[in-house]
């Protein structure tokens, strides 16, 4: 025996202590926030040990604790699967969460309910860890729903604001639509494979129907905001910035992709599902990148950037590279969380101003934040040898050299260049130029609670990619040979994006303001997706419901069909038959006519 | 009408029908029918009103056409088969069998030749109407019962079904009692003819019970000369017994168990089902409900509700009834209480 299981369980226990000690009223204490932060820091350290063990010996483990119930032939247990994916994800998630907790101690320090905030964040983290370490679909679903609920509570943190409530509801609804696919998959597996355990599922028939895989895809679309179920992610920016940093950049939204990664043994045999994932991811990444180009809220731009990167992860799944997608998840967590934290720092310093048209000239005023912002953007766009490079560039190379959909590849490249465009846009509007904010804000970034987390994540943004790539075990053969132009393509399009965006932005200083073109309107209104989908479809559904219940059922079936029609028929018939006026000639003619008809009938 | 003339005419009517019923030569049958028709015309016009004259004209035209068709069929049959017996009509001879059916159903007043029945019944007095609907049916039915083997069953069933339908729907729209009873006669004819090709004894049974019930109804209506539903509604004060009897007789006419009127319907449905004719039986049974409905309406206005009346109606001077009520009591008993006698049917051939 070794320390693997003990340390993993210690990690989980440390994390749940602040919640479990609720009965001792620790959460009424003013120091609760730093207590939680400290627990997460310790949990991070204890979780490094199993990870190191894994890196050096490749040991994976399944901890099966509690036998919950047996339903005829289905056994439900509490079991943790600590394999490549969960072992590597847990420290990353804990590290990022630690930084975010420290940051939110600065950001939310004026909030009277700050203890509740930390409790919610902690609960979110625990459910996220349940999700990634689950060994059966049931436990995964518990974590899945748990992160959904916590997302609702956290997005609607400032519940006095109607927009926040609407956004929280929107998040829940879209996630629920995705859950339909999840439950479909669970039901299918229950019926046809008679199990919910991953080991059993992967051992049985590997050539599956489309149905369960499509169900998983729908679930991922809902949770990871792929195109079709994406509007909740930008709306979720109504929540406080730490929430956006934790949930909607690093952890929750990758849950959908994580689910697909977990099921990669079933997906690698089915070409159709890979094509679906590829096309869906390509559409998502391009669409959200286009939408990000004309947004004016800094958090929304970063949210769309997250959405675009999620699309990229889906594309990676589509070319059958789950390990690359996972690497991108881990790398992305670092720089995206940091981008959010920098935005939070800027927002708070400018007295809660979120519109980039009212920011500017912060390069000299907030040096640390702007440096980290620039580093984060460079990492995001895939600058060579920063974090993003190690996963993003590999992804672009793999897509370029795989014999797959050329259209999807083209779309992805365009989206990559657009990434550079909107990153440049942020930098230009927020940091450069003359200040456009109101005079006399208290721009202060001296608080160590703010600086330290960003500092940690900056180091992570620069080195984590290198660190991770050189320590993980290679699980499949990487693509080694390709033509030079393909190798340089990612960098080329990114540079193109940078240059183009810089040119355009500088031009806006000199030119007259034009009426927005229709392309601008398309991009600014998020492709009119929320406008067309949010109201008409539920309205149609409600109309249909009302019509079915009252008109169809009550009025027609119960009232008109039998009673009214019966009475009407009888009355009409009786008046027709007894309507005689004594027209003898007519009667006799009818006699002749009937006689003739009878003749014809029997002849 | 003076008594001797009435006696002669009544005797002639009686003779005509009897002649038709007892003869086996086609010519004599036709003669009987003609005598019957001609001698009932003065009875129809006994009332000396233009309405009765019109009714008599309609009746004469229809019956004359029917007799003419019958004559044509008789001669055609004599030409083709060379004999004049009633029972030997060739069923394969389409013209003969079809025209025979047309003629006889026209005489009976079945659909599609039913248009004259309500108008004629309405135009004459109650007792004459009774004669029309009861005695006049005897002769044609006796002919049909003699030649039932050569009738095309499909045509007859079609006519019967249509008669039941017309009788049901036509009676729904009426408030005049004579027209109601006319449509009821059309429907009952339909029931009788439906079972003719399967089991003619049941036709006889239905006819018997129908005759009894119609005689009762007309007699009771004649007691207070009730022609409309409205006048019926005053009956509760004048003669409560009649009110009760009308209730029971109408229910029996509608075919409600445990009254006797249920017996023919029941047995007819059973016979139709035995011959695998379930659809027909179902439709006829459902249509009989309509009949029952407009009888119930009459019952409703007589015994179940009191229409609004001025107060001095309740204080009527009760006189002795002057109208004759022949055999009313035994007929009522027979036509409502004899359902337990149904095993007697097993003695019929």
XYZ file of C-alpha atoms in Angstrom, chain A residues 569-571 573-584 587-588 590-592 594-596 598-603, chain B residues 58 61-62 65 94-95 98-99 102 106 112-116 118-119 152 155 158-159 166 169-170 172-174 183 290:
58
model
C -76.922 15.730 -36.738
C -80.142 14.438 -35.341
C -81.823 17.789 -35.515
C -81.788 15.013 -40.182
C -85.140 15.167 -38.525
C -85.982 18.566 -39.956
C -84.839 17.454 -43.381
C -86.902 14.296 -43.337
C -90.081 15.748 -41.946
C -89.909 18.818 -44.118
C -92.741 17.901 -46.465
C -94.901 20.407 -48.233
C -97.362 18.165 -49.938
C -95.769 18.184 -53.350
C -97.303 15.071 -54.764
C -93.112 12.415 -54.348
C -94.128 10.361 -57.309
C -89.056 10.221 -56.212
C -90.875 6.953 -56.271
C -89.887 6.426 -59.872
C -86.098 5.045 -56.226
C -87.546 2.253 -58.283
C -84.986 2.899 -61.008
C -83.314 -0.354 -57.085
C -83.287 -1.796 -60.556
C -79.786 -0.596 -61.089
C -78.744 -1.898 -57.711
C -79.590 -5.479 -58.266
C -78.925 -5.756 -61.949
C -103.038 11.639 -52.052
C -103.036 8.321 -56.106
C -100.431 6.392 -54.198
C -100.069 3.509 -58.529
C -85.627 -9.681 -61.530
C -88.390 -7.507 -62.854
C -88.397 -6.152 -57.672
C -91.594 -4.578 -58.922
C -91.989 -1.823 -54.902
C -95.718 1.512 -51.625
C -88.701 5.537 -50.093
C -92.439 5.637 -50.644
C -93.343 7.042 -47.277
C -94.147 10.622 -48.155
C -97.896 10.153 -48.191
C -97.872 11.562 -42.428
C -99.847 13.856 -44.680
C -84.679 -10.254 -52.901
C -83.582 -4.859 -51.370
C -82.407 -1.872 -47.465
C -85.984 -0.656 -47.541
C -86.919 7.767 -41.567
C -85.725 11.001 -37.529
C -89.029 12.123 -38.981
C -88.431 13.953 -33.827
C -89.689 17.167 -35.329
C -93.418 16.678 -34.702
C -93.909 7.997 -38.426
C -85.138 7.873 -31.402
